[in-house]
Structures are given as structure tokens and as C-alpha cells.
mmCIF file as gemmi writes it, N, C-alpha and C atoms, coordinates in Angstrom:
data_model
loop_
_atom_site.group_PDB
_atom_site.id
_atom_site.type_symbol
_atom_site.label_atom_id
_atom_site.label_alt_id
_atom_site.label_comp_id
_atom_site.label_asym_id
_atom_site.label_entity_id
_atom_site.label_seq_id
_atom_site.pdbx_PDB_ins_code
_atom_site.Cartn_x
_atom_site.Cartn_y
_atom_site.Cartn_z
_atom_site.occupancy
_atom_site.B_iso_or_equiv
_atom_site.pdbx_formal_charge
_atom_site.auth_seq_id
_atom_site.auth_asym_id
_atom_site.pdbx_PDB_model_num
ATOM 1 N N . UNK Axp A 1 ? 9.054 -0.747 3.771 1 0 ? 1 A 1
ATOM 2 C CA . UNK Axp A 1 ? 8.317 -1.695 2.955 1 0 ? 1 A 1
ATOM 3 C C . UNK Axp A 1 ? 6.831 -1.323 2.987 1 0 ? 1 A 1
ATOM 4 N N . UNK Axp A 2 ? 6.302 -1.262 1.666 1 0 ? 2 A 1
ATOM 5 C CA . UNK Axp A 2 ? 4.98 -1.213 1.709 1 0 ? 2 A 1
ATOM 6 C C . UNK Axp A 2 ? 4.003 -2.017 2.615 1 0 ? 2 A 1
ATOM 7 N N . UNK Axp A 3 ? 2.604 -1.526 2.826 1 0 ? 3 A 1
ATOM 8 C CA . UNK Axp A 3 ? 1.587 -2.572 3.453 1 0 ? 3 A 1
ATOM 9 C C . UNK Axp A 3 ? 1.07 -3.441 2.427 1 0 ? 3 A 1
ATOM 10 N N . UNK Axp A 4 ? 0.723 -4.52 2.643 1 0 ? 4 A 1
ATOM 11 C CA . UNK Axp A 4 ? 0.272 -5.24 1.638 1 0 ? 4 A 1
ATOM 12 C C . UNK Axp A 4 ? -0.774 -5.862 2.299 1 0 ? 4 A 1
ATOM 13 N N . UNK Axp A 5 ? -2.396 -5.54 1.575 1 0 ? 5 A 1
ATOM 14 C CA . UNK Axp A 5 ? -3.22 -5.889 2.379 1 0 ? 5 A 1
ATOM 15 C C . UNK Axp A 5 ? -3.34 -7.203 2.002 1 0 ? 5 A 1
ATOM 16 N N . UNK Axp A 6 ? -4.627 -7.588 2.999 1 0 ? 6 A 1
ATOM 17 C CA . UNK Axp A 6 ? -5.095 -9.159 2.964 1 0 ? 6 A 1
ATOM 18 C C . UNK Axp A 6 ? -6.213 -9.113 2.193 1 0 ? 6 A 1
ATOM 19 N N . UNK Axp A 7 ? -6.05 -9.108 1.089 1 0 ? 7 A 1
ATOM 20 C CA . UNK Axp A 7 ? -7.447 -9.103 -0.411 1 0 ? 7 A 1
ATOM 21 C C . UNK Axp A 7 ? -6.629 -9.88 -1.048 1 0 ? 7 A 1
ATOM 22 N N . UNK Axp A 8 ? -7.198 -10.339 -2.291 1 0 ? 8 A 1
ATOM 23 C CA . UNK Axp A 8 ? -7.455 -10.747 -3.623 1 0 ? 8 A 1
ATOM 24 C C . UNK Axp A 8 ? -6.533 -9.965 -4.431 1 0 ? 8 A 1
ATOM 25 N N . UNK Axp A 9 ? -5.896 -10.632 -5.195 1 0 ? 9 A 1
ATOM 26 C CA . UNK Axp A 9 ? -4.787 -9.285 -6.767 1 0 ? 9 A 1
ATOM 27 C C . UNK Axp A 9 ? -4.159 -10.466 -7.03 1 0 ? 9 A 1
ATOM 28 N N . UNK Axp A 10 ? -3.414 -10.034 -7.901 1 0 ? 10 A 1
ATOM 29 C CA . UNK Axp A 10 ? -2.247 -10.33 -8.958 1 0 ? 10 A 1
ATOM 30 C C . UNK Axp A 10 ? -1.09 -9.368 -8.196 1 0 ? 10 A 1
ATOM 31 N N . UNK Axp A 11 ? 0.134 -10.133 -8.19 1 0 ? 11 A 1
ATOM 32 C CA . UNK Axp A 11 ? 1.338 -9.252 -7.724 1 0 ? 11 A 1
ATOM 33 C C . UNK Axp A 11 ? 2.467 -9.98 -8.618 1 0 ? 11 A 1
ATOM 34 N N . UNK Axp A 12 ? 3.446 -9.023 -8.021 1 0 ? 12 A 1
ATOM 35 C CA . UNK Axp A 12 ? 4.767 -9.299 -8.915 1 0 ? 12 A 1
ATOM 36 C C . UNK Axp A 12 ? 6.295 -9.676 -8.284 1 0 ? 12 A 1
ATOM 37 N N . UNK Axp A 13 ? 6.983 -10.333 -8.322 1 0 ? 13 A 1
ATOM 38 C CA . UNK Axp A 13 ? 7.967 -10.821 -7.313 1 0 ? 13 A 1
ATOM 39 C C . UNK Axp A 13 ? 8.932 -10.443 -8.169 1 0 ? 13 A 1
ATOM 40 N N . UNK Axp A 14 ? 10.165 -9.5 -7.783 1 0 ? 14 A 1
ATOM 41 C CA . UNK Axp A 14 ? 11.178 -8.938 -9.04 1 0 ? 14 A 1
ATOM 42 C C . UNK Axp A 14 ? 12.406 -9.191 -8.171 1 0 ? 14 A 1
ATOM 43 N N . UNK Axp A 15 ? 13.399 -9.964 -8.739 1 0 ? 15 A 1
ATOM 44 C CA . UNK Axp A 15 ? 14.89 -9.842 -8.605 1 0 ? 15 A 1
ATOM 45 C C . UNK Axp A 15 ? 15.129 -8.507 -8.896 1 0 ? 15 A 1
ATOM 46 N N . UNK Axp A 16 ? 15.628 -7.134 -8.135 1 0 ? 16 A 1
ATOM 47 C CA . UNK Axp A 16 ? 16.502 -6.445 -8.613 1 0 ? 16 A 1
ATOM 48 C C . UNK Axp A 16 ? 17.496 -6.392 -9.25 1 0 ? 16 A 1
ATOM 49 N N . UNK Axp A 17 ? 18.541 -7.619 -8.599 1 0 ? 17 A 1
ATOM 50 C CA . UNK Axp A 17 ? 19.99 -8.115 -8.703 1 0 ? 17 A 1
ATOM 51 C C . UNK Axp A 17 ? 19.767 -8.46 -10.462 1 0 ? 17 A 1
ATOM 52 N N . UNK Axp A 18 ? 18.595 -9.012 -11.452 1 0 ? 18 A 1
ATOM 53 C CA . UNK Axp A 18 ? 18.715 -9.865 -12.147 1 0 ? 18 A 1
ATOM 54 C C . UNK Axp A 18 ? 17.944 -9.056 -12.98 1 0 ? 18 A 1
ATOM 55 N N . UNK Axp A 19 ? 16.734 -8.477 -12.432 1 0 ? 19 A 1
ATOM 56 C CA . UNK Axp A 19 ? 15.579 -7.838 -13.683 1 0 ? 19 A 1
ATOM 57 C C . UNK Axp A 19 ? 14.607 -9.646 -13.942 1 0 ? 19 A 1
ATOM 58 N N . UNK Axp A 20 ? 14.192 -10.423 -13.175 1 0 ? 20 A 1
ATOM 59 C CA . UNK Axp A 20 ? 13.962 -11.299 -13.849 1 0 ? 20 A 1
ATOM 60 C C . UNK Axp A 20 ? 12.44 -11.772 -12.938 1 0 ? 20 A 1
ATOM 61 N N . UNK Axp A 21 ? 11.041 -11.506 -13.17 1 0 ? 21 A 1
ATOM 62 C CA . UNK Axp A 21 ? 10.168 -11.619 -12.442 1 0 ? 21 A 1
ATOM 63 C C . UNK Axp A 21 ? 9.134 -12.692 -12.252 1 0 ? 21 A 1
ATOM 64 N N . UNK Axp A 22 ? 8.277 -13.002 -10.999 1 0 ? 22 A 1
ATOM 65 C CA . UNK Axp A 22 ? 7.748 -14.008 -11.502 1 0 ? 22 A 1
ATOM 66 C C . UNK Axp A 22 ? 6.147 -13.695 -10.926 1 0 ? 22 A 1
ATOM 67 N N . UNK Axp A 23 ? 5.258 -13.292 -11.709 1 0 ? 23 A 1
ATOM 68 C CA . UNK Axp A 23 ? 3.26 -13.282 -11.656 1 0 ? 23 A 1
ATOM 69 C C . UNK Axp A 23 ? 2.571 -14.114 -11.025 1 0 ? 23 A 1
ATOM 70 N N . UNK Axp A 24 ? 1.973 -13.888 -10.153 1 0 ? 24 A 1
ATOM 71 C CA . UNK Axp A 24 ? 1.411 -14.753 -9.48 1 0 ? 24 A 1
ATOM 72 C C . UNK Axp A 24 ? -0.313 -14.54 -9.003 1 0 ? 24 A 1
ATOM 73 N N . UNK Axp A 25 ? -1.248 -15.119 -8.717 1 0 ? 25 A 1
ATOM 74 C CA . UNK Axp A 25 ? -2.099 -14.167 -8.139 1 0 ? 25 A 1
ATOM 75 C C . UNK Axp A 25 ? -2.727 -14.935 -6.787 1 0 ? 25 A 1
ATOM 76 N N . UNK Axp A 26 ? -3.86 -14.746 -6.17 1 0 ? 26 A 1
ATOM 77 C CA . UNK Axp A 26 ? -3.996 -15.234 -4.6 1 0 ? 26 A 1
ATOM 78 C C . UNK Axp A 26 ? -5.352 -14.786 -3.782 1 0 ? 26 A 1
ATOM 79 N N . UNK Axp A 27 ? -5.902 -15.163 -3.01 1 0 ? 27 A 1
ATOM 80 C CA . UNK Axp A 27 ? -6.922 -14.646 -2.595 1 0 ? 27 A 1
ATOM 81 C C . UNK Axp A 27 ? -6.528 -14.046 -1.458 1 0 ? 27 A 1
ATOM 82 N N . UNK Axp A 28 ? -4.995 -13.9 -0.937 1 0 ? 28 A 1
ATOM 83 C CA . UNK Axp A 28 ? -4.701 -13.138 0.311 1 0 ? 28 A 1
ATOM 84 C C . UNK Axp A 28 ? -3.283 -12.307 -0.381 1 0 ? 28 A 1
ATOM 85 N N . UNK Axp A 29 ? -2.989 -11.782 -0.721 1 0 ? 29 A 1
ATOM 86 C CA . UNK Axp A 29 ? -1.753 -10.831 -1.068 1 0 ? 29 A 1
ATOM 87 C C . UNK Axp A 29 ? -1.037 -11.022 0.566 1 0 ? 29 A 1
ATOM 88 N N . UNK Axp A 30 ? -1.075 -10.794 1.027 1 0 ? 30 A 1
ATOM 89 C CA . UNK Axp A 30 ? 0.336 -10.69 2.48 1 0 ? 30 A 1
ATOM 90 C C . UNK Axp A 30 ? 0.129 -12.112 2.936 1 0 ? 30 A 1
ATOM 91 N N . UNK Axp A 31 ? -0.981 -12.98 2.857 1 0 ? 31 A 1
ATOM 92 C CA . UNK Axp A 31 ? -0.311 -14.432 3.238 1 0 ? 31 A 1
ATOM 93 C C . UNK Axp A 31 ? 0.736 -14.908 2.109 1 0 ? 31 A 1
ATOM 94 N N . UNK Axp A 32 ? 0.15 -14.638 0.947 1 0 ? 32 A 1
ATOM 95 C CA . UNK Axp A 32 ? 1.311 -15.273 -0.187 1 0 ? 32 A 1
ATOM 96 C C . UNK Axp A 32 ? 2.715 -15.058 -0.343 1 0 ? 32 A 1
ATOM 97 N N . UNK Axp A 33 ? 2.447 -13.469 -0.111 1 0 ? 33 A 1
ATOM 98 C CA . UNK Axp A 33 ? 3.92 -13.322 0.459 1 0 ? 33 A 1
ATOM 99 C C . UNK Axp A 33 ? 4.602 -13.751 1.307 1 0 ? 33 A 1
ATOM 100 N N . UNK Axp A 34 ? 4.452 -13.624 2.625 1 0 ? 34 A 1
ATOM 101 C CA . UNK Axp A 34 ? 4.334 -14.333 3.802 1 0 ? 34 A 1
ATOM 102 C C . UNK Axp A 34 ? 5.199 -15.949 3.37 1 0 ? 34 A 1
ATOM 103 N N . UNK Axp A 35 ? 4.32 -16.41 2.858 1 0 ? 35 A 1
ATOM 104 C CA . UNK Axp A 35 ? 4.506 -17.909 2.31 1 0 ? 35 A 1
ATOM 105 C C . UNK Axp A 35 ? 5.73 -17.87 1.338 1 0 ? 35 A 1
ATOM 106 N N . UNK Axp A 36 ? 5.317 -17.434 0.434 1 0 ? 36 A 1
ATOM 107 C CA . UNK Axp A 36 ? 6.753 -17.791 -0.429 1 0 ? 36 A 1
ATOM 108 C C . UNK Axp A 36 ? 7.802 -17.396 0.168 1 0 ? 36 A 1
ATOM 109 N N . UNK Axp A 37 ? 8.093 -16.018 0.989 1 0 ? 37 A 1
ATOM 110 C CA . UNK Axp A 37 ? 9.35 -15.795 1.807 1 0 ? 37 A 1
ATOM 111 C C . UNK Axp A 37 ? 9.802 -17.162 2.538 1 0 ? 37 A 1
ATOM 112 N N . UNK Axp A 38 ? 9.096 -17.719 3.412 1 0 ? 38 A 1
ATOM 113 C CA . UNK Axp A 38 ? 8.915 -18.978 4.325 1 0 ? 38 A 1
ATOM 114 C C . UNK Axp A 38 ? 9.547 -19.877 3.485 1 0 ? 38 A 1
ATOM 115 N N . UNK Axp A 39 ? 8.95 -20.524 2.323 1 0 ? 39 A 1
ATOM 116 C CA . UNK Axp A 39 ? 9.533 -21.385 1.384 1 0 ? 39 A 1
ATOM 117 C C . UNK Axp A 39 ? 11.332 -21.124 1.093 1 0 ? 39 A 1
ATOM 118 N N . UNK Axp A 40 ? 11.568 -19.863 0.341 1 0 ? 40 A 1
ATOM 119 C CA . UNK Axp A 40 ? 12.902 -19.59 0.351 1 0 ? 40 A 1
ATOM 120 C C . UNK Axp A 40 ? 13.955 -19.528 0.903 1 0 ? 40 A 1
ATOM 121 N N . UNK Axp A 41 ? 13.569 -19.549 2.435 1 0 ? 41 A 1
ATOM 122 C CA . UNK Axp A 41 ? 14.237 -19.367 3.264 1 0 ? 41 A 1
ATOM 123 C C . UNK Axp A 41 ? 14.279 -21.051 4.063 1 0 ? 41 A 1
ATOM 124 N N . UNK Axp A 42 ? 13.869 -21.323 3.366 1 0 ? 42 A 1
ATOM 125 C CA . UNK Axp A 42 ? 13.961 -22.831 4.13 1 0 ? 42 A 1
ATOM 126 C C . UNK Axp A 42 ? 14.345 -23.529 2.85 1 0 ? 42 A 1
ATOM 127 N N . UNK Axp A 43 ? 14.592 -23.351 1.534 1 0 ? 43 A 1
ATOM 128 C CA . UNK Axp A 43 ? 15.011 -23.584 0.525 1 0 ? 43 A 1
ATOM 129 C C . UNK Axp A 43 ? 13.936 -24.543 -0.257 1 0 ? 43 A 1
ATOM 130 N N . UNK Axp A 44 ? 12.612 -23.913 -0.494 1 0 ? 44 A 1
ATOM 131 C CA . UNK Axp A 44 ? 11.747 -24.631 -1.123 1 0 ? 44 A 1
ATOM 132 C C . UNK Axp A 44 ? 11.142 -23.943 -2.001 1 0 ? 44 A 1
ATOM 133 N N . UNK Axp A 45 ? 11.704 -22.631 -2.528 1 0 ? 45 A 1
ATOM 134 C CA . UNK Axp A 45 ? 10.923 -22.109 -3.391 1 0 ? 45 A 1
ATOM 135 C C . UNK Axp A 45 ? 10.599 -22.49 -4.463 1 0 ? 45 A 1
ATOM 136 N N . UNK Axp A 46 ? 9.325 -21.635 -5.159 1 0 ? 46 A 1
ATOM 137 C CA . UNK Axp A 46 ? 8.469 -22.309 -6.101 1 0 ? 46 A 1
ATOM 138 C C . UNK Axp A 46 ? 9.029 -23.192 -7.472 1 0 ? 46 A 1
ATOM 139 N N . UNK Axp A 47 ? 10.203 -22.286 -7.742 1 0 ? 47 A 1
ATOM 140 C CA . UNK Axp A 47 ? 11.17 -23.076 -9.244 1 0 ? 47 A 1
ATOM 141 C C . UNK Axp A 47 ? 12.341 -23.196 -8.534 1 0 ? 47 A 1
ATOM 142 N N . UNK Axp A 48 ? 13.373 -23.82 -9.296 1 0 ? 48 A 1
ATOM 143 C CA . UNK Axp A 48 ? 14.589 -23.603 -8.962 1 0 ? 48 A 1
ATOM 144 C C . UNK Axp A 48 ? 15.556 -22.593 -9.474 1 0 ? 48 A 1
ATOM 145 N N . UNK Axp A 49 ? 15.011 -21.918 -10.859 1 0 ? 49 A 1
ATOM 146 C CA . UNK Axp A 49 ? 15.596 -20.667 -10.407 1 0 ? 49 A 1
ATOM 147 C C . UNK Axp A 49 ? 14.962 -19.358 -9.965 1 0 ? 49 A 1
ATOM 148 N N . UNK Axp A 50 ? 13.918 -19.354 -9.087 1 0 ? 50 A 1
ATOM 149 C CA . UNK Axp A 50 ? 13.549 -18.283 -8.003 1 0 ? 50 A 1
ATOM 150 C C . UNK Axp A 50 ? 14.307 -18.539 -6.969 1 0 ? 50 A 1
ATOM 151 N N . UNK Axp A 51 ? 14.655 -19.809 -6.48 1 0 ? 51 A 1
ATOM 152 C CA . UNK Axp A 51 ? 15.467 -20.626 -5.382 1 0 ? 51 A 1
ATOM 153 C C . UNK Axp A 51 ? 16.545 -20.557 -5.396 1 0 ? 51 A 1
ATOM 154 N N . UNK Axp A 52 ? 17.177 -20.392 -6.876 1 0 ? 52 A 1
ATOM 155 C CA . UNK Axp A 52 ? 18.93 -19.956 -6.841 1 0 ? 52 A 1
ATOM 156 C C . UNK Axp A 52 ? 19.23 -18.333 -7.052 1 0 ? 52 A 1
ATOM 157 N N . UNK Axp A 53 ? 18.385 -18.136 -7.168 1 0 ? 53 A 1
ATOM 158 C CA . UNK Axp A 53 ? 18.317 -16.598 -7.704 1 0 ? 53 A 1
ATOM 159 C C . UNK Axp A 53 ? 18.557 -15.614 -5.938 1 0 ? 53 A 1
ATOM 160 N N . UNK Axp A 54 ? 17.529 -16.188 -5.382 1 0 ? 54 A 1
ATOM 161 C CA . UNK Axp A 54 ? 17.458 -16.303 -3.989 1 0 ? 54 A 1
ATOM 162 C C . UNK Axp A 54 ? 18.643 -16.172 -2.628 1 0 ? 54 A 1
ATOM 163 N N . UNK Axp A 55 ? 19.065 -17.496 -2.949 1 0 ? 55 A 1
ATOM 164 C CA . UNK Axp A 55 ? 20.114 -17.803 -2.595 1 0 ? 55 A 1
ATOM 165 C C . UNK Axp A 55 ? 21.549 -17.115 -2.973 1 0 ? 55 A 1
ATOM 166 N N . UNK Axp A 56 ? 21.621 -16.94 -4.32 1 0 ? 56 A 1
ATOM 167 C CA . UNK Axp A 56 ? 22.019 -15.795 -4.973 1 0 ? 56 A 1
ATOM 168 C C . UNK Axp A 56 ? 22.779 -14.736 -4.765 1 0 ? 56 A 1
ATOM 169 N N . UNK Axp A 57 ? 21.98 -14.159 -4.253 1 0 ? 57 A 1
ATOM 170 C CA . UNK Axp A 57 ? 21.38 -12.54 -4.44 1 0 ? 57 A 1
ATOM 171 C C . UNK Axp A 57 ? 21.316 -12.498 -3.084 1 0 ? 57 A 1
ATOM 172 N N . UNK Axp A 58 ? 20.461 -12.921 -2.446 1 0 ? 58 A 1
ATOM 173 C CA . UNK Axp A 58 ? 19.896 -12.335 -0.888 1 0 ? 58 A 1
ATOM 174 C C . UNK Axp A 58 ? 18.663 -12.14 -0.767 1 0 ? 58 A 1
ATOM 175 N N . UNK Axp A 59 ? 17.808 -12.096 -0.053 1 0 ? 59 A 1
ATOM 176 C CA . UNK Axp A 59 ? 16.36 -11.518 0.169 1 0 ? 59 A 1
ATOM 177 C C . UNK Axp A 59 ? 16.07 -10.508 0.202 1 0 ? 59 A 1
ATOM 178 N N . UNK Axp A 60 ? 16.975 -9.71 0.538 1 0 ? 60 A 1
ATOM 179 C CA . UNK Axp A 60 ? 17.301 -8.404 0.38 1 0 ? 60 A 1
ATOM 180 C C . UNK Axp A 60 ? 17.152 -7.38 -1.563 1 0 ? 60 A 1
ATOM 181 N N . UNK Axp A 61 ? 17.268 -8.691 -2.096 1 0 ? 61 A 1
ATOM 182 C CA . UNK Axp A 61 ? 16.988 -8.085 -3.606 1 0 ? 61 A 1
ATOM 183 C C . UNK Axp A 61 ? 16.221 -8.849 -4.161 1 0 ? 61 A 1
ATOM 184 N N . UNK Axp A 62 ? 15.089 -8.822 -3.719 1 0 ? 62 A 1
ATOM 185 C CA . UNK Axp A 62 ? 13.538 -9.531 -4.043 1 0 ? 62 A 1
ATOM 186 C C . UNK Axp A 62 ? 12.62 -8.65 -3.79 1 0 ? 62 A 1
ATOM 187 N N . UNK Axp A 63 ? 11.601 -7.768 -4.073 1 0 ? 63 A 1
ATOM 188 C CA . UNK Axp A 63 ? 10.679 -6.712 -4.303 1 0 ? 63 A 1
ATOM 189 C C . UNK Axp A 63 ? 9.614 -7.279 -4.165 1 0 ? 63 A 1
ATOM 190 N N . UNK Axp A 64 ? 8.316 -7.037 -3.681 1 0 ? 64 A 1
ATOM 191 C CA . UNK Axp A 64 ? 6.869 -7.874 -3.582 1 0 ? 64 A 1
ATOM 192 C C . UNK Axp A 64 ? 6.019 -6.416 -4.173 1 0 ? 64 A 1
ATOM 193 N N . UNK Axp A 65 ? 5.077 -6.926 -5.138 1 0 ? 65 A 1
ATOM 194 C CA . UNK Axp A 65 ? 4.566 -5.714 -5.871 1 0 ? 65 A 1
ATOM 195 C C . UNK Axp A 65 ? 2.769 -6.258 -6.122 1 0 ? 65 A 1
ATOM 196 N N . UNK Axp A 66 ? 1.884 -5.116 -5.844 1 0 ? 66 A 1
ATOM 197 C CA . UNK Axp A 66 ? 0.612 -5.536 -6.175 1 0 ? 66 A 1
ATOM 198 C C . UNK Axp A 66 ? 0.423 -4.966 -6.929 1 0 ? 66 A 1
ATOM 199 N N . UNK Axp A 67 ? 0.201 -5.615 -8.382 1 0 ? 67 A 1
ATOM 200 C CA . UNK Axp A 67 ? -0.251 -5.43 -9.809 1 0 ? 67 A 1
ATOM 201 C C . UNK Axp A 67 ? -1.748 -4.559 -9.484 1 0 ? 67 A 1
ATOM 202 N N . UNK Axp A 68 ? -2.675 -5.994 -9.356 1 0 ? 68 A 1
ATOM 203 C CA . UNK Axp A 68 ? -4.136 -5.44 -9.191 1 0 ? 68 A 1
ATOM 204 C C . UNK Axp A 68 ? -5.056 -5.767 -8.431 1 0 ? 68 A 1
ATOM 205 N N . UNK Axp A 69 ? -5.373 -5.192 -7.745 1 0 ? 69 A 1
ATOM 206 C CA . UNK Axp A 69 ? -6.232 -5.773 -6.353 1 0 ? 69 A 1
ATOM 207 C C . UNK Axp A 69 ? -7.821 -6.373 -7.125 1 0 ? 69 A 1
ATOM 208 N N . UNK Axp A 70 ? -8.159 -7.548 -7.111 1 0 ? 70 A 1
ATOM 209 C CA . UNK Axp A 70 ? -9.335 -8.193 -7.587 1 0 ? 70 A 1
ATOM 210 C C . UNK Axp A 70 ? -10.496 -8.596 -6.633 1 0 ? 70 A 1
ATOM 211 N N . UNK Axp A 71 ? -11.957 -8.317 -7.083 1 0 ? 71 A 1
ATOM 212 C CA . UNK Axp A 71 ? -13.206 -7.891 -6.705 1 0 ? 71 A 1
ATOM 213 C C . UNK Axp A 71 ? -13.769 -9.565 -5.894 1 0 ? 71 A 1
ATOM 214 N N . UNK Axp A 72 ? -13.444 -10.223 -7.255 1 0 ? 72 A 1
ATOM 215 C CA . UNK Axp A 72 ? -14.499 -11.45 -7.769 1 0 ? 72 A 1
ATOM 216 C C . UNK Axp A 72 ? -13.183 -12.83 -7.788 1 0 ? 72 A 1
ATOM 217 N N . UNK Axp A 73 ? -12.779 -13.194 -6.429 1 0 ? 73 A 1
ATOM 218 C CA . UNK Axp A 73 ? -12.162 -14.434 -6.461 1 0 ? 73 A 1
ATOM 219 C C . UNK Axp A 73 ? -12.037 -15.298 -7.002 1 0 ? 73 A 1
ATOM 220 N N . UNK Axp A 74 ? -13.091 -15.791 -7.798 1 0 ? 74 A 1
ATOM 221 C CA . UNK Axp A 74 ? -12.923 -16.752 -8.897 1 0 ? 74 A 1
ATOM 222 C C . UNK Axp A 74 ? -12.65 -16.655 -10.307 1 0 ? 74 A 1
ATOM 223 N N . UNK Axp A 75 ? -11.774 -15.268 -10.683 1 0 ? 75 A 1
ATOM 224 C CA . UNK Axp A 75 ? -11.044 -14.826 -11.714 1 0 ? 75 A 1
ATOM 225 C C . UNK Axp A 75 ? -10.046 -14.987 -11.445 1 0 ? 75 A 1
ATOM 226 N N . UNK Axp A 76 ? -9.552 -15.774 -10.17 1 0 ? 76 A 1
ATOM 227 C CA . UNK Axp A 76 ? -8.183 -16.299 -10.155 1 0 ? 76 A 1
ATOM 228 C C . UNK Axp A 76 ? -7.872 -17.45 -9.927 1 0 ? 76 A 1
ATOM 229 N N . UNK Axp A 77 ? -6.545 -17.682 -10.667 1 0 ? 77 A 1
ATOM 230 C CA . UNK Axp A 77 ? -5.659 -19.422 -10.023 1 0 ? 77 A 1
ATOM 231 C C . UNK Axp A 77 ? -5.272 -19.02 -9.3 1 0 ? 77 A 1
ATOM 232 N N . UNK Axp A 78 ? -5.377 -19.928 -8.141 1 0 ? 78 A 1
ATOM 233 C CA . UNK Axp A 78 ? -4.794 -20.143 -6.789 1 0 ? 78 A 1
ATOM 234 C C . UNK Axp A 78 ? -3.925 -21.246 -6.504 1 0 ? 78 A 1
């Protein structure tokens, strides 16, 4: 598994199993991840179908991807 630093970006969360992704962005890339894994696994993820998809599939076919690492924090929703 890749490193995923602790900055600012846009990343990408991809079902393999499905092809079906979901954009997100953050002022920490590896806490967010971090976090949403946490959520899923305790069955609280963000929609319900990232949560059934999840459940699904396995964690095992969920991908964490950094789009674009960003400068200026307040070009993002958090």
C-alpha cells in the first residue's frame, strides 16, 4: 500500500469489485483515510451505499487514491 502523506488534496475512494467511486477532499489525506476506514468497519460509513458496497465486497476491494495534493487549505470542503 502506498504512503499517504499528512497534507492537504483531493483523493479518490474506488470499489474495484464495482468500478463505482467516491471524491472527497481534507486537510490531512492519511487521517481521512484513517477515518473513513474506522467508520466502515464499525458500520457508519459516509452513504449507505459506500456502507453496503463495503460490506459487500470486503475492504479488501476499496483503493485510497491522491488525486491532488493542495497548497492553500481554504480551496477546500472539509
Amino acid at each position: 500500500m502506498p504512503i499517504i502523506p499528512h497534507a492537504a488534496g483531493v483523493y479518490k475512494i474506488t470499489c474495484t469489485a464495482n468500478g463505482k467511486v467516491y471524491i472527497g477532499s481534507t486537510v490531512d489525506l492519511c487521517n481521512r483515510w484513517r477515518e473513513h476506514r474506522n467508520k466502515l468497519r464499525a458500520g457508519q460509513g459516509i452513504s449507505k451505499h459506500f456502507q453496503n458496497a463495503w460490506n459487500k465486497y470486503g475492504e479488501s476491494a476499496f483503493t485510497f487514491e491522491v488525486v491532488e495534493l493542495v497548497m492553500f487549505v481554504e480551496e477546500l470542503r472539509d
